[in-house]
Amino acid sequence: MKVSGPLVVAENMSGTKMYEVVRVGKDRLVGEIIRLEGDTASIQVYEDTSGLTVGDPLVKTGLPLSLELGPGILDGIYDGIQRPLERIQQLAQSVFVPRGVDVPNLDRDKPWDYIPENNIKVGDLVTGGDVVGVVRENGLFKRHLIMIPPGVKGRVTKVMPAGKYTIATPVVEVEEAGKTMKVELFQRWPVREARPVVEKLQGKEALLTCERVIDALFPVTLGGTAAVPGAFGCGKTVISQALSKYSNADCVVYVGCGERGNEMAEVLTDFPELTTMIDGKEEPIMQRTTLVANTSNMPVAAREASIYTGVTTAEYFRDMGYNVAMMADSTSRWAEALREISGRLAEMPADAGYPAYLGARLASFYERSGRVQCLGNPPREGSITIVGAVSPPGGDFTDPVTSATLSIVQVFWGLDKKLAQRKHFPAVNWNISFSKYIRILEPYFEKYDTEYSMLQQKMKEILQKEDDLQEIVQLVGKDSLSEDQKCTLEVAKIIREDFLQQNGFTDYDFMCPLAKTIGMMKVIVGFHEAAQKMMAEYSGEHKVGWNTIAVAMKDMIKKITDMKFEMPRQSEEHFKRTFVSLHDEVLAAFRTLAEVLATRQCFAFVPVPGPAQPAPEGFRLAQQVAHTVVLRLDSELQAFSMLRFGHAGAILQQCWRFQCWMVLHHLLCWILSALAAMRSFVWQTRQASRAIAGQLCSPTGGFRPVLAWHPDAASLASVSPAGHVAVHSLVSESTEHLHVQGDGVWPVAAVAWQPCDLSSLAVAGPLGLCFWRRKSSWQRIWSLQGEAFASSALDWSPDGRALAAAGPLGAVHILGPHSALVGDQVLPSQFMRLQRWCSGGEATCVAWSPDAVLLAVLHCQEDSEPSVRLWSTRNWEVAAVVGLGAPPAGPELGASLAWMSSELLLATASVFLVEIAVRGGAAASIGASRLGEDTAFAWMAEPGVRAATLPGQESRRVLEVSVCPRSAQRLAVRLEGCREVLVYERPTCGLAGWSHRELSPCGILAAEGAVPAALAFAAHAPQRSAAGSLLAVYWHLHSGRHEVRTYPMHFLPSSVLENSAATSALF
């Protein structure tokens, strides 16, 4: 009746159905019925209708537009209705598709190796989706499952053995109700009907695209939907092709809908050259890809069918249990085909001429994505991820197609034309893009790194702050910003230019594995946080600005910007090792700078005199101009200094009028004076380093004795006054000595056993930290050397996953694992260093709470009251500060800090005990018990304070206290000038229980001719003893020797560990 472009109207069509395929004209062109009115049918023809006339015949097929799904569909290219273009070209010997060509969609002559599977045998009951065999399609796609078509069920009557068969050969016959159905290697399915599934599931894994901006900020799940809108030249096709090449999908369906033919030619050229390693053999990724090409020079009507062809093919592979990625480039051209057909049908147009049902058609397409539980046995899960490119005219995101797409998809990667013009690719605008899958994917990414969510949020905040600050910069300039805002701008620039920007045509950045992406995120965010923290800590008189940090960290910033040059084909372990090392290097650089900044009030600012002679006329030196220069000292010190220059740092102006020798004269004066100042500074710094080591020593010049029990209470480590370590075995009753030497003697101030099965022994002193383990013999497994790691006290967390070390300058180093992947057993070599600076003076003691929620640090500083700081390990902020006042005997405190359940017990060298009750992470109340006088402290006048008197022990200082872990109410006390160790039973009635009536010794330990020097309770009872925990006492003998004795809980001497003659000589 009528021919109007791709639309043909035919009469006498009674008995036909919607979407039935018909053959039109003498050339038997493929068409599809899209409207029925009475006996008149409107037919959409998928080929060129030139030459069709009124009266030409039309043949009904009675079948909907269907696809052939089976072996051979991969590594091929088809048009919008699944006609094989490569085979058509071979038959026609032409670059054009002949009209009315009729070629089987899949090759009927090629044999395939078929292997029965799932123990299918005659008599079995089967249903749709059951796997009956497998075909090896190619080297990359080895398991092409042969399944019972959906809707077919019954009893198996025939099973073909393994062998070579063509796709048209029946391999299984199924009988139901007397009707026999033959199951071939392929099956047919209508494109407009979604294949059935058991149920849809929530996505739980990410589609890794190897594009940093997507994987880091806007990830999509396997089974999700994403849209990539952008103007011409923004890189939509490049992103779609990158996802097809490097994503972690098992299969890829790439639909070129209405785009240029050279783009599909590029895919056909590039994909066979890209390979992946499978079983030691390189296989082209084209073997997992199928292409649906309906380019701009092909019939418009076929564009609509091409989208459904692609998603139906994807559903077929999904039903096998594979993760399929479908790229549609572009859905705007598909919508234009809908608009043209709608216009020829004379339908009422909506916005911009598109049909009113545009949103419904888009939704029906995108809703065929998702992660599902597949039909049949064995049980399996598969997914389809749909990424649709949208081409709004002029990049206008208010275009109807873009608006309708954004209301459907869950991920939006908005391409910005301004970014593309600046050659920033991928041109994803991070301010307008979004992903609704971030919360869902948090558990998945935390398997790779537990800090992923935090890193992602921090990066977004930095970029958002930069966007807010750009308006201020454009109005009043960058100099008007605060120092932290300048830092934010510079770090955001690093993120934009060296992280988000990715050159897909280089050998180092064409792809970026997730391990590399997360490693780069961690280094950049760590640098930003460290810089912000330093500027916040030094914001007063000795202010540190961004310029200072930028100059000091110039080399480190260069390393950060060069991270992208890491080759992407490296292993995941290589990336983790590389970026963890760089992250630690960044933090170490900031710590090194901070160590000098913390002490620069004493000697950092060195005046440099200017020239003695006045400046000649016209040669003006600006007076009193101070410049800050960051100088790196020699490698021995590994520190920085801030030198402030005066007259010599003046600005030279108008020097062109004067002779060159005058200019050189003044520059030479400036250089010589600066060198003299640097020499003076180096001498002062070395003197300060020696003073740091001296602070760890006792007043007599030696190190105080220390005891530490092994977790199993079978071994005991002791440190002699000379600083040497001995390990005593209660099982073999032998003593071993650790030779803790480097290039010279390594004096030891503290030791601590790791409370886990690994049981590493941490050894600390003025020269740093080292860790020992016993295998066949004692071996040093790791060390942190240098004055920066000088420590005088150690304490392991209860689970053995972190070590706190107190330094003489008030620094507390927290050493712990850099990743949760190391498991419950943590070796010290897996540690990273997290330093927390305290302003409370010298840190003399550290103690973890039993639940590892709090870390108590005792600080002592001249001319100020001592204090105890409680650090929260959740956010590493100070939860409480307990000022201890100014004791009558001066600010000196002993070095003993212990937890008793939820209370913190502090022994001081000023004749008192202090108990801090901790409630909810903060200090709730304070109690004091003075061992020696019958009066409470005036300077500790807190409610509930009672005094306790020990008969015969008046006016003695408490030197050390040790709490029994197995009986938290029992403690041992060592007093000044007392030759006995007193053991007390603490009342259970709280702070008020400290009284002279209730506090009394329940045991007294003494050794003839000896003085106690150190105490230590064992954390657990030894396996060979039923007496409970042991108390070790380090005794000084009058003969100059010493010995370590252990006592059970009922305080009867059980064993004496004596040192040999050689050991005595060392001590």
XYZ file of C-alpha atoms in Angstrom, residues 202-772:
571
model
C 22.338 -7.662 44.429
C 25.734 -6.947 42.930
C 28.699 -7.577 45.187
C 31.780 -7.328 42.943
C 33.112 -4.424 40.922
C 33.626 -4.223 37.183
C 37.285 -3.245 37.149
C 37.847 -1.001 34.161
C 41.577 -0.256 34.651
C 40.677 3.441 34.401
C 41.784 5.206 37.603
C 39.059 7.851 37.637
C 36.386 5.134 37.421
C 37.824 2.473 39.718
C 38.847 5.023 42.349
C 35.908 7.433 42.444
C 32.911 6.090 40.502
C 32.950 2.264 40.411
C 30.230 0.100 38.897
C 29.205 -3.381 39.978
C 29.187 -6.511 37.874
C 25.528 -6.424 36.889
C 25.172 -2.652 37.107
C 24.258 0.066 34.647
C 26.328 3.070 33.659
C 25.964 5.959 31.243
C 28.768 7.880 29.535
C 27.321 11.085 28.066
C 29.560 13.565 26.326
C 29.897 15.837 23.342
C 31.778 15.007 20.168
C 35.485 14.459 20.834
C 35.187 13.901 24.593
C 36.310 10.287 24.450
C 33.152 8.195 24.773
C 34.323 5.601 22.282
C 37.810 5.413 23.819
C 36.301 4.689 27.267
C 33.952 2.069 25.827
C 36.788 0.371 23.977
C 39.045 0.514 27.052
C 36.353 -1.244 29.088
C 36.074 -3.887 26.389
C 39.843 -4.410 26.267
C 40.905 -4.427 29.912
C 37.870 -5.024 32.137
C 37.578 -8.116 34.331
C 34.465 -9.367 32.490
C 34.447 -12.930 31.140
C 32.739 -11.928 27.877
C 32.298 -8.632 26.067
C 29.511 -7.648 23.678
C 30.322 -4.426 21.845
C 27.445 -2.789 19.979
C 28.316 -0.007 17.529
C 24.938 1.618 17.044
C 24.916 4.419 14.478
C 28.562 5.389 14.991
C 31.200 5.848 12.335
C 32.423 2.783 10.500
C 36.089 3.550 11.149
C 35.464 3.076 14.902
C 34.329 -0.502 14.338
C 37.257 -0.989 11.965
C 39.554 0.202 14.737
C 38.064 -2.376 17.093
C 38.561 -5.116 14.522
C 42.177 -4.011 14.073
C 43.158 -3.476 17.734
C 41.405 -6.309 19.546
C 43.241 -9.204 17.813
C 46.555 -7.549 18.720
C 45.699 -7.319 22.438
C 46.532 -10.546 24.228
C 46.272 -12.057 27.662
C 48.236 -14.924 29.196
C 46.229 -18.149 29.534
C 48.026 -21.331 30.657
C 51.356 -19.885 29.564
C 50.084 -18.937 26.101
C 49.175 -15.539 24.691
C 45.553 -15.427 23.511
C 43.902 -12.424 21.774
C 41.072 -10.855 23.752
C 38.975 -10.845 20.572
C 38.270 -14.483 21.399
C 36.028 -13.362 24.281
C 34.340 -10.590 22.281
C 31.436 -10.425 19.867
C 30.774 -7.286 17.817
C 27.417 -6.001 16.624
C 28.050 -3.342 13.969
C 25.279 -1.089 12.745
C 27.201 1.933 11.577
C 25.857 5.281 10.436
C 25.817 4.277 6.753
C 23.608 1.220 7.398
C 19.808 1.310 7.442
C 18.408 3.411 10.276
C 15.777 0.891 11.316
C 18.381 -1.749 12.090
C 19.816 0.454 14.839
C 16.903 -0.380 17.115
C 17.332 -4.110 16.556
C 21.094 -3.921 17.165
C 20.624 -2.942 20.826
C 18.301 -5.891 21.433
C 20.627 -8.196 19.511
C 23.501 -7.227 21.780
C 21.642 -7.635 25.068
C 20.143 -10.980 24.020
C 23.608 -12.283 23.169
C 24.824 -11.066 26.562
C 21.958 -12.881 28.323
C 22.958 -16.132 26.617
C 26.480 -15.992 28.051
C 25.120 -14.809 31.401
C 22.992 -17.964 31.613
C 26.208 -19.982 31.437
C 27.331 -18.303 34.675
C 29.665 -15.710 33.181
C 30.068 -12.014 33.889
C 29.278 -10.176 30.663
C 30.011 -6.544 29.842
C 27.914 -4.914 27.132
C 28.970 -1.607 25.578
C 26.356 0.296 23.561
C 27.859 3.137 21.511
C 25.703 5.080 21.267
C 22.150 4.956 22.606
C 21.498 8.451 21.200
C 21.678 7.050 17.675
C 19.316 4.266 18.752
C 16.887 6.905 20.070
C 17.170 8.782 16.771
C 16.065 5.630 14.965
C 13.031 5.461 17.276
C 12.289 9.103 16.492
C 12.437 8.513 12.736
C 10.162 5.477 12.806
C 7.779 7.265 15.187
C 7.610 10.218 12.842
C 6.808 8.026 9.841
C 4.078 6.341 11.894
C 2.645 9.816 12.534
C 2.789 9.367 16.295
C 2.460 12.369 18.613
C 6.004 13.666 19.255
C 7.269 14.556 22.708
C 10.299 16.615 23.731
C 12.689 17.312 20.813
C 10.558 15.121 18.539
C 11.297 11.887 20.372
C 8.380 9.521 20.994
C 6.630 9.696 24.347
C 7.618 6.096 25.088
C 11.380 6.850 24.837
C 11.900 6.445 28.618
C 10.022 3.141 28.676
C 12.082 1.727 25.797
C 15.330 2.802 27.479
C 14.227 1.256 30.774
C 13.273 -2.049 29.122
C 16.776 -2.209 27.699
C 18.771 -1.236 30.816
C 16.623 -3.398 33.096
C 17.850 -6.510 31.342
C 21.156 -6.011 33.167
C 21.864 -7.340 36.651
C 23.405 -10.183 38.599
C 21.154 -13.241 38.577
C 20.835 -16.828 39.683
C 20.651 -18.794 36.459
C 18.145 -21.479 35.542
C 19.046 -25.141 35.662
C 21.726 -27.346 37.160
C 24.413 -27.049 38.281
C 23.552 -23.838 40.212
C 25.449 -20.821 38.896
C 25.381 -17.060 38.932
C 26.001 -14.641 36.098
C 25.738 -10.941 35.403
C 25.320 -8.393 32.633
C 26.852 -4.943 33.031
C 25.503 -2.413 30.533
C 27.505 0.709 29.755
C 25.673 3.021 27.382
C 27.349 5.931 25.654
C 25.122 8.947 25.074
C 25.872 11.657 22.504
C 23.846 14.749 23.423
C 24.037 17.461 20.761
C 26.606 20.062 21.817
C 27.210 18.279 25.121
C 23.837 19.427 26.477
C 22.974 17.113 29.361
C 19.374 18.356 29.367
C 18.837 16.448 26.133
C 15.801 14.093 26.454
C 17.883 10.963 25.871
C 20.461 11.983 28.495
C 17.772 12.980 31.016
C 15.848 9.725 30.540
C 19.053 7.696 30.809
C 20.146 9.399 34.048
C 16.813 8.544 35.647
C 17.495 4.852 34.977
C 21.209 4.121 35.380
C 22.999 3.938 38.721
C 26.392 5.240 37.574
C 27.004 8.451 35.656
C 30.367 9.232 34.072
C 29.829 12.740 32.749
C 32.382 13.800 30.122
C 33.349 17.461 30.150
C 34.151 19.257 26.894
C 36.377 21.762 28.713
C 38.494 18.937 30.117
C 38.752 17.424 26.651
C 39.847 20.765 25.228
C 42.609 20.886 27.849
C 43.644 17.384 26.696
C 42.641 15.903 30.045
C 41.562 12.338 29.278
C 39.537 10.488 30.388
C 37.479 13.682 30.450
C 35.249 12.492 33.328
C 34.074 15.499 35.318
C 34.502 14.481 38.961
C 32.146 17.229 40.174
C 29.049 16.047 38.303
C 29.667 12.296 38.032
C 28.282 9.873 40.604
C 27.979 6.208 41.511
C 25.231 4.706 43.643
C 27.144 1.465 44.102
C 29.817 2.820 46.462
C 28.228 1.482 49.656
C 27.506 -1.889 48.046
C 31.098 -2.264 46.862
C 32.794 -1.283 50.141
C 33.235 -4.930 51.320
C 34.671 -5.863 47.921
C 37.287 -3.114 47.860
C 38.147 -3.642 51.526
C 39.432 -7.086 50.546
C 42.125 -5.260 48.597
C 42.692 -2.498 51.149
C 40.744 -1.679 54.293
C 41.333 2.045 53.770
C 39.790 2.208 50.291
C 36.561 3.912 51.367
C 38.448 6.495 53.406
C 40.863 7.187 50.557
C 38.021 7.587 48.096
C 36.167 10.009 50.371
C 39.314 12.035 51.077
C 40.059 12.419 47.380
C 36.549 13.602 46.641
C 36.750 16.112 49.474
C 40.047 17.503 48.192
C 38.670 17.897 44.681
C 35.471 19.485 45.970
C 37.419 21.953 48.118
C 39.537 22.865 45.122
C 36.417 23.607 43.105
C 35.110 25.856 45.897
C 38.446 27.683 46.217
C 38.797 28.370 42.498
C 36.238 31.163 42.691
C 38.223 32.862 45.463
C 41.474 32.460 43.546
C 39.987 33.988 40.416
C 38.678 36.977 42.380
C 41.478 37.878 44.806
C 44.378 35.621 43.876
C 46.080 32.599 45.384
C 48.102 34.606 47.933
C 44.933 35.424 49.863
C 44.383 31.771 50.777
C 45.430 30.215 54.052
C 48.317 27.750 54.137
C 46.101 24.687 54.417
C 44.050 25.900 51.440
C 47.214 26.339 49.385
C 48.165 22.790 50.279
C 44.728 21.562 49.210
C 45.068 23.283 45.835
C 48.494 21.792 45.171
C 47.481 18.273 46.189
C 44.312 18.580 44.073
C 46.534 19.510 41.143
C 48.554 16.333 41.709
C 45.329 14.318 41.801
C 44.036 15.898 38.594
C 47.190 15.803 36.508
C 48.979 12.728 37.818
C 46.161 10.470 38.994
C 42.871 11.152 37.220
C 44.529 11.956 33.913
C 45.503 8.776 32.077
C 47.107 8.477 28.657
C 45.647 5.401 27.037
C 48.224 5.421 24.227
C 51.360 4.958 26.365
C 52.959 1.723 27.482
C 52.846 2.732 31.160
C 49.327 4.187 31.414
C 47.157 2.384 28.860
C 45.692 0.495 31.806
C 45.967 0.737 35.574
C 45.381 -2.347 37.769
C 43.420 -1.858 40.963
C 46.486 -2.501 43.159
C 48.322 0.359 41.460
C 45.269 2.632 41.725
C 44.825 2.042 45.463
C 48.567 2.390 46.070
C 48.627 5.773 44.347
C 45.562 6.900 46.310
C 47.177 5.940 49.604
C 50.403 7.819 48.874
C 48.659 11.013 47.715
C 46.164 11.105 50.591
C 48.896 10.246 53.086
C 51.002 13.139 51.811
C 48.060 15.539 52.078
C 47.145 14.479 55.607
C 50.749 14.652 56.803
C 51.169 18.137 55.340
C 47.905 19.379 56.838
C 48.817 17.933 60.222
C 52.233 19.562 60.223
C 50.809 22.966 59.322
C 48.182 22.608 62.058
C 50.760 21.674 64.695
C 53.126 24.508 63.767
C 50.683 27.344 63.307
C 51.812 29.629 66.129
C 55.045 31.488 66.566
C 57.034 28.961 64.551
C 54.567 28.741 61.710
C 55.180 26.247 58.915
C 53.574 27.129 55.601
C 53.003 25.243 52.397
C 56.008 26.854 50.704
C 58.277 25.470 53.409
C 56.872 21.975 52.980
C 56.987 22.223 49.173
C 60.696 23.129 49.240
C 61.571 20.496 51.848
C 59.557 17.784 50.089
C 60.545 18.675 46.534
C 62.089 15.287 45.840
C 59.195 13.473 47.483
C 56.611 15.381 45.430
C 58.538 14.398 42.295
C 58.325 10.744 43.318
C 54.572 11.094 43.894
C 54.006 12.609 40.461
C 56.084 9.826 38.886
C 53.998 7.003 40.369
C 52.011 6.673 37.141
C 55.169 5.524 35.322
C 55.041 2.152 37.089
C 54.498 -0.425 34.344
C 51.002 -1.933 34.615
C 51.925 -5.534 33.832
C 53.624 -6.014 37.228
C 52.225 -8.377 39.847
C 49.873 -7.260 42.599
C 52.512 -7.986 45.230
C 54.968 -5.736 43.398
C 52.524 -2.820 43.482
C 51.740 -3.341 47.145
C 55.395 -3.507 48.065
C 56.309 -0.468 45.947
C 53.569 1.857 47.116
C 53.703 0.819 50.761
C 57.412 1.592 50.679
C 56.754 4.988 49.083
C 53.979 5.739 51.597
C 56.325 4.928 54.461
C 58.989 7.089 52.845
C 56.578 10.027 52.701
C 55.632 9.674 56.363
C 59.272 9.245 57.339
C 60.177 12.459 55.519
C 57.512 14.373 57.415
C 58.568 12.816 60.705
C 62.169 13.784 60.064
C 61.146 17.351 59.356
C 58.876 17.385 62.393
C 61.652 16.149 64.690
C 63.751 19.190 63.901
C 60.794 21.557 64.007
C 59.989 20.292 67.500
C 63.457 21.258 68.762
C 64.244 24.289 66.643
C 63.289 26.704 69.448
C 66.684 25.966 71.023
C 69.066 26.229 68.118
C 67.266 26.374 64.763
C 67.319 30.089 64.101
C 70.889 31.126 63.481
C 71.511 34.805 62.592
C 73.806 35.393 59.658
C 75.521 38.796 59.605
C 75.527 40.887 56.424
C 78.459 42.669 54.815
C 80.388 44.980 57.145
C 80.778 47.689 54.518
C 77.801 49.850 53.573
C 76.325 49.295 50.140
C 77.499 51.568 47.330
C 75.231 54.280 46.054
C 72.481 52.890 43.861
C 73.143 49.363 45.109
C 70.400 49.091 47.689
C 70.149 46.195 50.058
C 66.706 45.821 51.572
C 67.284 45.758 55.318
C 65.777 43.438 57.894
C 64.300 41.042 55.321
C 64.131 37.507 56.737
C 64.091 34.495 54.461
C 63.528 30.891 55.452
C 65.732 28.315 53.785
C 65.434 24.572 54.273
C 68.799 22.813 54.366
C 69.389 19.064 54.471
C 72.214 18.073 56.786
C 74.668 15.237 56.394
C 73.376 11.671 56.148
C 74.544 10.901 59.676
C 71.904 13.173 61.193
C 69.178 12.756 58.557
C 67.415 15.881 59.740
C 66.299 19.286 58.544
C 66.914 22.749 59.917
C 65.194 26.049 59.410
C 67.767 28.858 59.043
C 66.524 32.416 59.144
C 68.760 34.894 57.342
C 68.905 38.617 58.105
C 70.907 41.290 56.311
C 72.665 38.780 54.085
C 69.357 37.565 52.693
C 68.529 40.952 51.242
C 67.068 41.604 47.837
C 69.453 42.972 45.217
C 67.998 45.727 43.091
C 69.287 47.789 40.173
C 72.648 46.014 40.171
C 73.043 46.338 36.441
C 74.661 49.810 36.821
C 77.603 48.628 38.891
C 80.653 46.593 38.279
C 80.365 42.825 38.421
C 83.081 42.436 41.037
C 81.010 44.425 43.579
C 78.089 42.063 43.160
C 80.353 39.031 43.543
C 81.877 40.546 46.659
C 78.557 40.737 48.458
C 77.469 37.297 47.306
C 80.736 35.821 48.584
C 80.184 37.449 51.984
C 76.706 35.996 52.132
C 77.877 32.467 51.241
C 80.734 32.463 53.763
C 78.512 33.658 56.589
C 75.896 31.022 55.746
C 78.504 28.240 55.775
C 79.758 29.404 59.171
C 76.220 29.327 60.529
C 75.616 25.842 59.135
C 78.816 24.542 60.734
C 77.711 25.947 64.080
C 74.277 24.407 63.643
C 75.647 20.944 62.802
C 77.826 21.035 65.945
C 74.838 22.021 68.105
C 72.665 19.311 66.546
C 75.254 16.622 67.243
C 75.532 17.822 70.831
C 71.734 17.601 71.107
C 71.798 14.030 69.737
C 74.316 13.032 72.407
C 72.088 14.651 75.027
C 69.128 12.599 73.785
C 71.073 9.404 74.352
C 72.124 10.632 77.785
C 68.521 11.178 78.847
C 67.889 7.447 78.664
C 70.651 6.696 81.158
C 70.336 6.600 84.899
C 72.043 9.254 87.038
C 74.947 6.891 87.629
C 75.680 6.621 83.938
C 74.335 3.087 83.413
C 70.964 1.779 82.265
C 68.390 0.678 84.781
C 67.584 -3.059 84.943
C 64.474 -4.291 83.124
C 62.585 -7.601 83.162
C 60.151 -8.980 80.551
C 58.321 -12.327 80.554
C 57.748 -14.447 77.461
C 53.976 -14.928 76.798
C 54.164 -18.611 77.781
C 56.043 -17.753 81.012
C 58.755 -20.257 80.080
C 61.390 -17.604 79.325
C 62.394 -14.345 80.943
C 64.402 -11.528 79.363
C 66.489 -9.234 81.545
C 68.528 -6.110 80.904
C 71.556 -5.476 83.106
C 72.641 -2.007 84.316
C 75.233 -2.032 81.528
C 72.482 -2.385 78.929
C 72.981 -6.026 77.845
C 70.146 -8.523 77.236
C 69.976 -12.038 78.639
C 67.190 -14.590 78.036
C 66.654 -17.102 80.859
C 64.818 -20.370 80.228
C 62.856 -21.831 83.140
C 62.574 -25.130 81.285
C 66.231 -25.833 80.537
C 67.515 -23.539 83.344
C 69.963 -21.945 80.918
C 70.815 -18.381 79.923
C 71.446 -17.002 76.428
C 72.819 -13.548 75.590
C 71.779 -11.373 72.662
C 74.628 -9.562 70.994
C 72.771 -6.346 70.289
C 75.532 -4.618 68.361
C 75.729 -2.840 65.060
C 78.930 -1.053 64.192
C 79.483 -0.529 67.909
C 77.831 -1.233 71.256
C 74.053 -0.904 71.288
C 72.983 -0.037 74.861
C 69.521 -1.289 75.806
C 66.953 0.629 77.844
C 63.834 -1.573 77.465
C 62.676 -4.961 76.179
C 59.189 -6.340 75.510
C 57.864 -9.679 74.225
C 55.234 -9.771 71.497
C 52.139 -11.446 73.050
C 51.354 -13.889 70.241
C 52.651 -17.139 68.777
C 55.400 -15.326 66.880
C 56.808 -13.888 70.132
C 59.261 -11.397 68.705
C 61.419 -9.638 71.281
C 61.524 -5.842 70.888
C 64.702 -4.174 72.151
C 64.936 -0.390 72.526
C 67.671 2.069 73.378
C 69.133 5.444 72.458
C 70.252 4.139 69.072
C 66.835 2.884 67.920
C 64.673 -0.242 67.899
C 65.428 -3.797 66.844
C 63.431 -7.038 66.868
C 64.679 -10.560 67.618
